[in-house]
XYZ file of C-alpha atoms in Angstrom:
535
model
C 91.980 130.330 102.826
C 93.799 133.000 100.869
C 92.140 134.084 97.652
C 94.537 134.744 94.783
C 94.650 134.881 91.014
C 97.175 132.032 90.902
C 97.746 129.192 93.338
C 100.617 126.741 93.507
C 98.436 123.943 94.827
C 94.804 122.904 94.557
C 92.762 121.685 97.555
C 93.482 118.310 99.154
C 90.883 116.395 97.151
C 92.897 117.051 93.970
C 95.775 115.206 95.642
C 93.431 112.261 96.172
C 92.436 112.427 92.497
C 96.104 112.327 91.499
C 96.572 109.041 93.360
C 93.389 107.533 91.904
C 94.340 108.634 88.384
C 97.853 107.234 88.770
C 96.572 103.739 89.457
C 94.406 101.135 87.713
C 91.578 99.422 89.515
C 90.960 102.415 91.794
C 87.974 104.737 91.515
C 87.264 107.913 93.483
C 83.799 109.264 94.253
C 83.989 112.972 94.999
C 81.217 114.648 96.944
C 81.270 118.048 95.270
C 79.015 120.711 93.777
C 78.526 121.000 90.052
C 81.357 123.534 89.598
C 84.055 121.351 91.178
C 84.012 118.686 88.461
C 87.146 119.831 86.629
C 89.363 116.733 86.969
C 88.972 115.930 83.275
C 90.556 119.259 82.371
C 93.491 118.699 84.718
C 94.467 115.265 83.515
C 93.406 115.123 79.869
C 94.323 118.658 78.809
C 97.314 119.499 81.015
C 98.939 116.065 81.224
C 97.636 114.894 77.822
C 96.283 111.609 79.180
C 94.549 109.401 76.627
C 91.686 108.451 78.969
C 89.553 110.338 81.436
C 90.415 110.103 85.138
C 88.581 107.496 87.289
C 86.404 109.990 89.138
C 82.640 110.229 89.727
C 80.833 113.168 91.292
C 77.712 113.669 93.358
C 77.387 117.072 91.629
C 74.800 118.534 93.987
C 73.224 121.873 93.087
C 71.705 124.753 94.988
C 68.240 123.233 94.972
C 69.633 120.090 96.667
C 70.756 122.042 99.727
C 67.211 122.395 100.991
C 67.143 118.674 101.804
C 69.590 115.993 102.856
C 72.313 115.253 100.327
C 73.095 111.866 101.880
C 71.014 110.051 99.265
C 73.034 111.747 96.511
C 76.226 110.339 98.031
C 74.840 106.831 98.309
C 73.475 106.864 94.779
C 76.782 108.138 93.353
C 78.851 105.516 95.215
C 76.527 102.672 94.250
C 76.422 103.816 90.621
C 80.231 104.140 90.447
C 80.745 100.607 91.722
C 78.168 99.083 89.377
C 79.585 100.888 86.359
C 83.358 100.660 86.903
C 83.754 97.607 89.204
C 86.919 98.938 90.893
C 89.143 96.909 93.195
C 89.227 99.781 95.719
C 86.810 102.680 96.065
C 87.993 106.023 97.444
C 85.430 108.502 98.779
C 86.421 112.120 99.295
C 84.871 115.581 99.571
C 85.710 118.891 97.977
C 86.289 121.896 100.202
C 82.761 123.134 99.425
C 81.102 119.815 100.267
C 83.120 119.569 103.484
C 81.053 122.430 104.863
C 77.904 120.283 104.613
C 79.400 117.707 107.020
C 77.715 114.803 105.241
C 80.586 112.397 106.088
C 80.502 110.858 102.632
C 82.998 108.115 103.477
C 80.930 106.837 106.380
C 77.795 106.846 104.226
C 79.621 104.832 101.541
C 80.703 102.185 104.042
C 77.102 101.561 105.081
C 76.300 100.282 101.585
C 78.113 96.987 102.173
C 79.937 96.921 98.834
C 82.101 93.838 98.178
C 85.301 95.898 97.710
C 87.365 97.955 100.169
C 85.865 101.423 100.624
C 88.409 103.943 101.883
C 86.973 107.203 103.269
C 89.300 110.178 102.907
C 88.488 112.845 105.476
C 91.062 115.317 104.221
C 91.118 118.801 105.837
C 90.637 120.979 102.777
C 90.835 124.278 104.647
C 94.162 123.723 106.402
C 96.062 121.500 103.942
C 96.603 121.404 100.197
C 97.067 119.201 97.162
C 100.498 117.633 97.713
C 99.736 116.756 101.319
C 96.453 115.279 100.111
C 98.312 113.030 97.649
C 100.778 111.927 100.327
C 98.026 111.197 102.856
C 95.879 109.325 100.316
C 98.790 107.107 99.268
C 99.676 106.374 102.899
C 96.089 105.518 103.840
C 95.687 103.288 100.795
C 98.889 101.347 101.518
C 98.111 101.142 105.224
C 94.539 99.935 104.655
C 95.691 97.099 102.382
C 98.871 96.050 104.171
C 98.287 96.587 107.886
C 96.395 93.270 108.302
C 99.468 91.538 106.818
C 102.064 93.242 108.997
C 104.314 90.808 110.901
C 104.299 90.660 114.676
C 106.383 93.348 116.425
C 110.009 92.277 116.748
C 109.821 89.659 113.983
C 112.954 89.482 111.844
C 112.713 90.198 108.170
C 113.455 87.105 106.018
C 116.807 87.101 104.205
C 117.054 87.279 100.438
C 117.190 83.921 98.690
C 120.624 82.877 97.445
C 121.215 83.769 93.820
C 118.281 86.175 93.548
C 118.938 89.772 92.523
C 117.853 92.432 95.015
C 114.383 93.873 94.440
C 113.331 97.474 95.023
C 110.050 99.376 94.961
C 109.935 102.823 93.316
C 107.502 104.944 95.335
C 106.157 108.451 94.897
C 105.584 109.012 91.170
C 102.079 110.317 90.452
C 99.903 111.760 87.731
C 100.514 115.495 87.193
C 104.011 115.040 88.606
C 106.950 116.650 86.821
C 108.399 114.153 84.288
C 107.505 111.195 86.554
C 106.817 108.872 83.628
C 110.293 109.324 82.164
C 112.025 109.323 85.552
C 110.677 105.833 86.248
C 112.153 104.577 82.960
C 115.562 106.117 83.638
C 115.789 104.959 87.275
C 114.718 101.432 86.292
C 117.520 101.375 83.724
C 120.053 102.611 86.296
C 119.032 99.959 88.813
C 119.235 97.217 86.211
C 122.823 98.226 85.427
C 123.858 97.674 89.057
C 121.929 94.403 89.417
C 118.684 95.526 91.091
C 115.228 94.570 89.810
C 112.259 96.909 90.144
C 109.479 95.025 91.930
C 106.612 97.553 92.191
C 106.242 101.148 91.035
C 103.529 102.992 92.902
C 101.253 104.798 92.806
C 101.912 105.525 89.103
C 101.232 102.382 87.084
C 100.156 100.175 90.012
C 96.978 98.286 90.891
C 95.752 97.609 94.437
C 97.011 94.028 94.207
C 100.461 95.396 93.359
C 100.468 97.291 96.636
C 100.018 93.969 98.401
C 103.364 92.886 96.897
C 105.328 95.858 98.263
C 106.644 93.961 101.351
C 108.164 91.299 99.077
C 110.865 93.739 97.915
C 114.152 94.060 99.776
C 113.975 97.844 100.068
C 112.081 100.920 98.904
C 113.288 103.938 96.938
C 111.624 107.239 97.797
C 111.742 109.065 94.465
C 109.487 111.942 95.511
C 109.558 112.624 99.273
C 106.581 115.003 99.056
C 104.360 112.022 98.217
C 106.143 108.878 99.440
C 108.203 109.835 102.498
C 105.470 109.071 105.039
C 104.650 105.773 103.307
C 108.323 104.689 103.236
C 108.650 105.512 106.943
C 105.502 103.485 107.721
C 106.757 100.486 105.721
C 110.081 100.626 107.546
C 108.344 100.699 110.908
C 105.831 97.895 110.273
C 107.649 95.684 107.736
C 111.298 96.426 108.449
C 111.968 97.613 104.882
C 114.924 99.993 104.581
C 114.588 102.828 102.099
C 116.855 104.923 99.915
C 116.488 108.643 100.588
C 118.763 110.185 97.937
C 116.901 111.586 94.918
C 119.008 111.078 91.742
C 118.635 114.499 90.106
C 121.986 115.750 88.815
C 125.280 113.937 88.257
C 126.487 114.191 91.851
C 123.133 113.138 93.297
C 122.909 110.209 90.859
C 126.308 108.966 92.017
C 125.233 109.343 95.644
C 122.003 107.504 94.836
C 123.831 104.538 93.298
C 126.231 104.429 96.231
C 123.316 104.356 98.698
C 121.572 101.645 96.678
C 124.801 99.629 96.818
C 124.997 99.963 100.611
C 121.347 99.030 101.161
C 121.372 96.132 98.665
C 124.860 94.893 99.514
C 126.176 95.351 95.974
C 129.385 96.651 94.458
C 128.391 99.613 92.259
C 131.890 100.954 91.582
C 131.695 100.074 87.874
C 128.490 102.077 87.430
C 129.999 105.015 89.308
C 133.091 104.975 87.119
C 131.154 104.929 83.856
C 128.641 107.704 84.431
C 127.681 108.560 80.832
C 126.370 112.085 81.388
C 127.898 114.818 79.235
C 127.038 117.541 81.745
C 130.478 117.474 83.457
C 132.244 117.817 80.107
C 129.932 120.625 78.973
C 130.264 122.535 82.217
C 134.091 122.326 82.040
C 134.296 123.358 78.392
C 135.446 126.777 77.232
C 131.957 127.787 76.128
C 130.576 127.111 79.609
C 132.820 129.748 81.198
C 129.999 132.100 80.258
C 127.949 130.417 83.003
C 130.462 130.973 85.790
C 129.056 133.082 88.589
C 125.641 133.611 87.004
C 123.044 134.487 89.654
C 120.188 131.951 89.881
C 116.921 132.143 91.808
C 115.216 128.782 92.514
C 111.636 128.262 93.670
C 109.850 124.927 93.254
C 108.702 121.890 95.166
C 111.247 120.802 97.768
C 112.689 117.827 95.861
C 113.457 119.721 92.666
C 114.453 122.958 94.414
C 117.100 121.288 96.603
C 118.402 119.242 93.672
C 118.533 122.307 91.414
C 120.514 124.284 93.969
C 123.133 121.543 94.159
C 123.427 121.324 90.376
C 123.707 125.111 90.042
C 126.379 125.479 92.703
C 128.432 122.295 92.296
C 128.040 121.223 88.677
C 127.476 124.408 86.666
C 129.563 126.870 88.682
C 126.742 129.382 89.074
C 125.636 131.186 92.222
C 122.420 130.479 94.166
C 120.949 133.837 95.227
C 117.470 132.584 96.123
C 115.993 129.250 97.191
C 112.463 128.452 98.301
C 109.401 126.266 98.088
C 105.638 126.555 98.322
C 105.406 123.311 100.355
C 105.325 124.212 104.027
C 105.486 120.530 104.997
C 108.962 120.371 103.389
C 110.239 123.675 104.786
C 112.881 122.140 107.051
C 115.086 120.488 104.376
C 114.780 123.566 102.131
C 115.883 125.844 104.983
C 118.844 123.563 105.663
C 119.839 123.641 101.989
C 119.529 127.441 101.820
C 121.663 127.837 104.921
C 124.433 125.865 103.215
C 124.500 128.519 100.472
C 124.451 131.402 102.922
C 120.952 132.624 102.085
C 117.558 132.633 103.767
C 114.960 130.237 102.374
C 111.666 131.579 101.059
C 108.741 129.453 102.267
C 105.580 130.903 100.779
C 102.589 130.060 98.612
C 102.031 133.717 97.650
C 103.313 134.275 94.124
C 103.426 138.041 94.678
C 105.886 137.549 97.526
C 107.960 135.290 95.302
C 107.908 137.908 92.543
C 109.066 140.586 94.951
C 111.936 138.416 96.171
C 113.008 137.676 92.595
C 113.047 141.398 91.838
C 115.178 142.091 94.916
C 117.657 139.314 94.117
C 118.332 140.540 90.552
C 119.019 137.018 89.183
C 120.191 136.245 85.674
C 118.264 132.957 85.534
C 115.102 131.773 87.286
C 114.359 128.079 87.887
C 110.811 127.527 89.055
C 107.252 126.543 88.265
C 104.941 127.917 85.600
C 104.215 130.787 88.026
C 107.847 131.870 87.968
C 107.865 131.555 84.188
C 105.209 134.298 84.022
C 107.042 136.403 86.591
C 110.374 136.059 84.782
C 108.756 136.976 81.481
C 107.462 140.233 82.957
C 110.876 140.997 84.438
C 112.752 140.085 81.244
C 114.764 137.266 82.865
C 115.423 133.832 81.298
C 113.530 131.031 83.034
C 113.275 127.235 82.982
C 110.465 125.231 84.584
C 111.799 122.530 86.928
C 108.757 121.360 88.896
C 104.992 121.248 89.177
C 102.735 123.143 88.912
C 103.457 123.042 85.211
C 101.618 123.731 81.983
C 100.855 121.454 79.050
C 104.135 122.371 77.347
C 106.003 120.836 80.303
C 104.535 117.393 79.543
C 106.396 116.736 76.265
C 105.864 113.680 74.092
C 109.604 112.999 73.834
C 111.704 111.256 76.500
C 112.820 113.998 78.892
C 113.680 112.611 82.344
C 115.060 114.725 85.176
C 116.646 111.847 87.090
C 119.764 109.843 86.368
C 122.598 110.612 83.983
C 120.216 111.058 81.041
C 118.210 113.507 83.135
C 121.363 115.515 83.871
C 121.869 116.039 80.144
C 118.249 117.143 79.722
C 118.667 119.560 82.624
C 121.823 121.079 81.145
C 120.127 121.745 77.814
C 116.949 123.087 79.389
C 118.657 125.450 81.801
C 121.597 126.677 79.739
C 119.897 127.322 76.412
C 117.857 130.309 77.697
C 121.111 131.927 78.837
C 122.923 131.169 75.581
C 120.051 132.504 73.490
C 119.995 135.554 75.731
C 123.655 136.193 74.955
C 122.990 135.856 71.235
C 120.081 138.267 71.507
C 122.275 140.729 73.393
C 124.951 140.606 70.693
C 122.389 141.227 67.953
C 121.015 144.161 69.924
C 124.480 145.567 70.615
C 125.471 145.570 66.908
C 122.079 146.708 65.657
C 123.432 150.151 64.858
C 126.213 148.896 62.558
C 125.604 149.355 58.832
C 126.116 145.637 58.125
C 123.069 144.854 60.239
C 120.949 147.809 59.129
C 117.954 146.709 57.129
C 118.121 147.587 53.439
C 121.857 148.389 53.213
C 123.157 144.825 52.865
C 122.027 142.189 50.337
C 119.679 139.584 51.761
C 120.167 135.850 51.315
C 116.521 135.805 50.192
C 117.330 137.839 47.093
C 116.273 141.286 45.869
C 112.854 142.688 46.680
C 110.111 141.964 44.155
C 109.907 144.783 41.611
C 106.788 146.066 39.895
C 105.834 144.362 36.647
C 105.754 146.261 33.362
C 102.936 148.734 33.095
C 102.208 148.575 36.802
C 102.911 151.508 39.021
C 104.955 150.767 42.095
C 102.998 150.622 45.323
C 103.281 153.754 47.422
C 105.358 153.398 50.536
C 103.379 152.558 53.643
C 103.210 155.305 56.202
C 103.493 153.919 59.702
C 101.706 155.593 62.534
C 104.013 157.070 65.138
C 104.603 154.654 68.007
C 106.214 155.089 71.379
C 109.791 153.897 71.623
C 109.904 150.138 72.284
C 112.035 148.506 74.890
C 115.044 146.503 73.795
C 114.590 142.711 73.655
C 114.408 141.231 77.126
C 113.823 144.590 78.813
C 110.538 145.836 80.211
C 109.719 149.282 78.882
C 110.170 151.871 81.649
C 106.970 153.546 82.810
C 106.728 157.328 82.552
C 107.790 158.874 85.823
C 109.193 161.981 87.335
C 112.913 161.987 87.986
C 116.200 162.243 86.125
C 115.997 162.235 82.334
C 118.411 160.180 80.252
C 120.129 162.028 77.433
C 120.534 160.330 74.047
C 124.160 159.259 74.435
C 123.604 157.764 77.895
C 120.522 155.873 76.656
C 122.508 154.404 73.756
C 125.315 153.392 76.093
C 122.813 151.727 78.433
C 121.609 149.537 75.564
C 125.109 148.059 75.262
C 124.744 146.527 78.717
C 123.431 142.914 78.556
C 119.655 142.886 78.888
C 119.643 140.575 81.894
C 121.450 143.190 84.051
C 120.286 146.303 82.207
C 117.346 146.851 84.547
C 119.621 146.815 87.575
C 122.042 149.230 85.903
C 119.173 151.614 85.055
C 117.835 151.582 88.615
C 121.233 152.049 90.201
C 122.071 154.964 87.902
C 118.730 156.706 88.505
C 119.109 156.274 92.258
C 122.665 157.640 92.029
C 121.399 160.689 90.120
C 118.463 161.314 92.476
C 120.685 161.202 95.546
C 122.871 163.894 94.002
C 120.031 166.025 92.689
C 120.913 165.567 89.019
C 118.115 166.340 86.557
C 119.815 164.722 83.540
C 121.732 161.463 83.295
C 124.690 161.790 80.972
C 127.423 159.360 79.924
C 129.546 160.707 82.770
C 126.750 160.043 85.273
C 126.360 156.477 84.010
C 130.064 155.711 84.447
C 130.208 157.451 87.825
C 127.304 155.304 89.018
C 129.004 152.170 87.693
C 132.193 153.028 89.578
C 130.247 153.877 92.733
C 128.214 150.660 92.889
C 131.081 148.498 91.652
C 133.409 149.311 94.536
């Protein structure tokens, strides 16, 4: 396992905790040392949940390793059942406890508890959090529904006459990106075309709700990273078709409704004709011409990365210069999407590699996770978070879906505003030298400075300590180095270049000067370099 300062995903047992926390009536006993009991921080502080997650720990310590820890597991499982009375009990191990090979799930089954006990032997050293969530959801559904599966070859019963089609929404979980609001928006969309939502799972479901999944006419896979394997299993054993299109963006939402219409046998033309999103109007307006051709680097989970690339290229008129994901299990669809844009996909869970690729691509906007937000801040590039892993600020109290037509409007605001504010900042910086903007020469709307009262001597002017020259807004201050020196006029001219491409212009000009053995970069050198690299 690679050790790093930041990681995109936690170990597999955190994926199991996400499923348990998403549901009611489910409790997870985690065989883990004292230091691995951090689920409360994840769900109550990051996601702002109003109740602690349904997790109990064995919490063994160093002194417990000198004897068998099996009794600790049994005591923790028995205590969790007696205290919480869950409908289903999950038993998992952290990566540290896995080394002890206690087989906690098997030990829990020997207790003879009157509820289903599901052992989760998740390989913590070869897989990670999202796979753990997907595998836990699949095993939970399979354990409850497999005894009820029809005989092979049995035909699925037809829908009763006069009943509206019913669909299950699968894949939304705790700690997912805007899952709560996406469920609301997708439910509203389906209601408009005449489809009722039967079960949403795992988020908001109970174990008895999972037993009702086969009653629906079809499933909708909202988040393939979590629900794709479960939807495929339900199709194989219960004959339930499933909708694969994820409705993120205007075009994808239209495709989603069209696929729902085909699967449910409904006419959705009215809903397609009345798409209420304002994104198409905004992106075709005069102000949005500023977005045309902007270079965008995208790195996120597979679902949001692929959707973002389509929105960038087809709906906002910008250019995709980088596309990748940290989910190796979803590498194939991301590679296919990147190939369509003529670029090579980046499949990596090393944030330093992602940072290097962003620097090479010279984008004007980064769409990514909270990792890329930190990277973009260091590089002075606008950034918007589009997927987990996310920070507390990405779990807002207001309604901010990503899916559906309402989600498309949220996306437009979230992605475009950093660029618009960047333009405003550039204009302020560019005109900073004009006398109208010079501090002290123009009257302020706040009024005149406070003068000294009668008989009171005016305060002496403050003497500021000398400070090194600061970088312009949005630009990282260049480190001292040997090489060509910029003269004053060339440095002032460089500041007139928009901050989001100023770093590239500086590097190109310095490389141009070094290749020609120039010790000083003048205005002429700057324009010669611009002409050379702009050919």
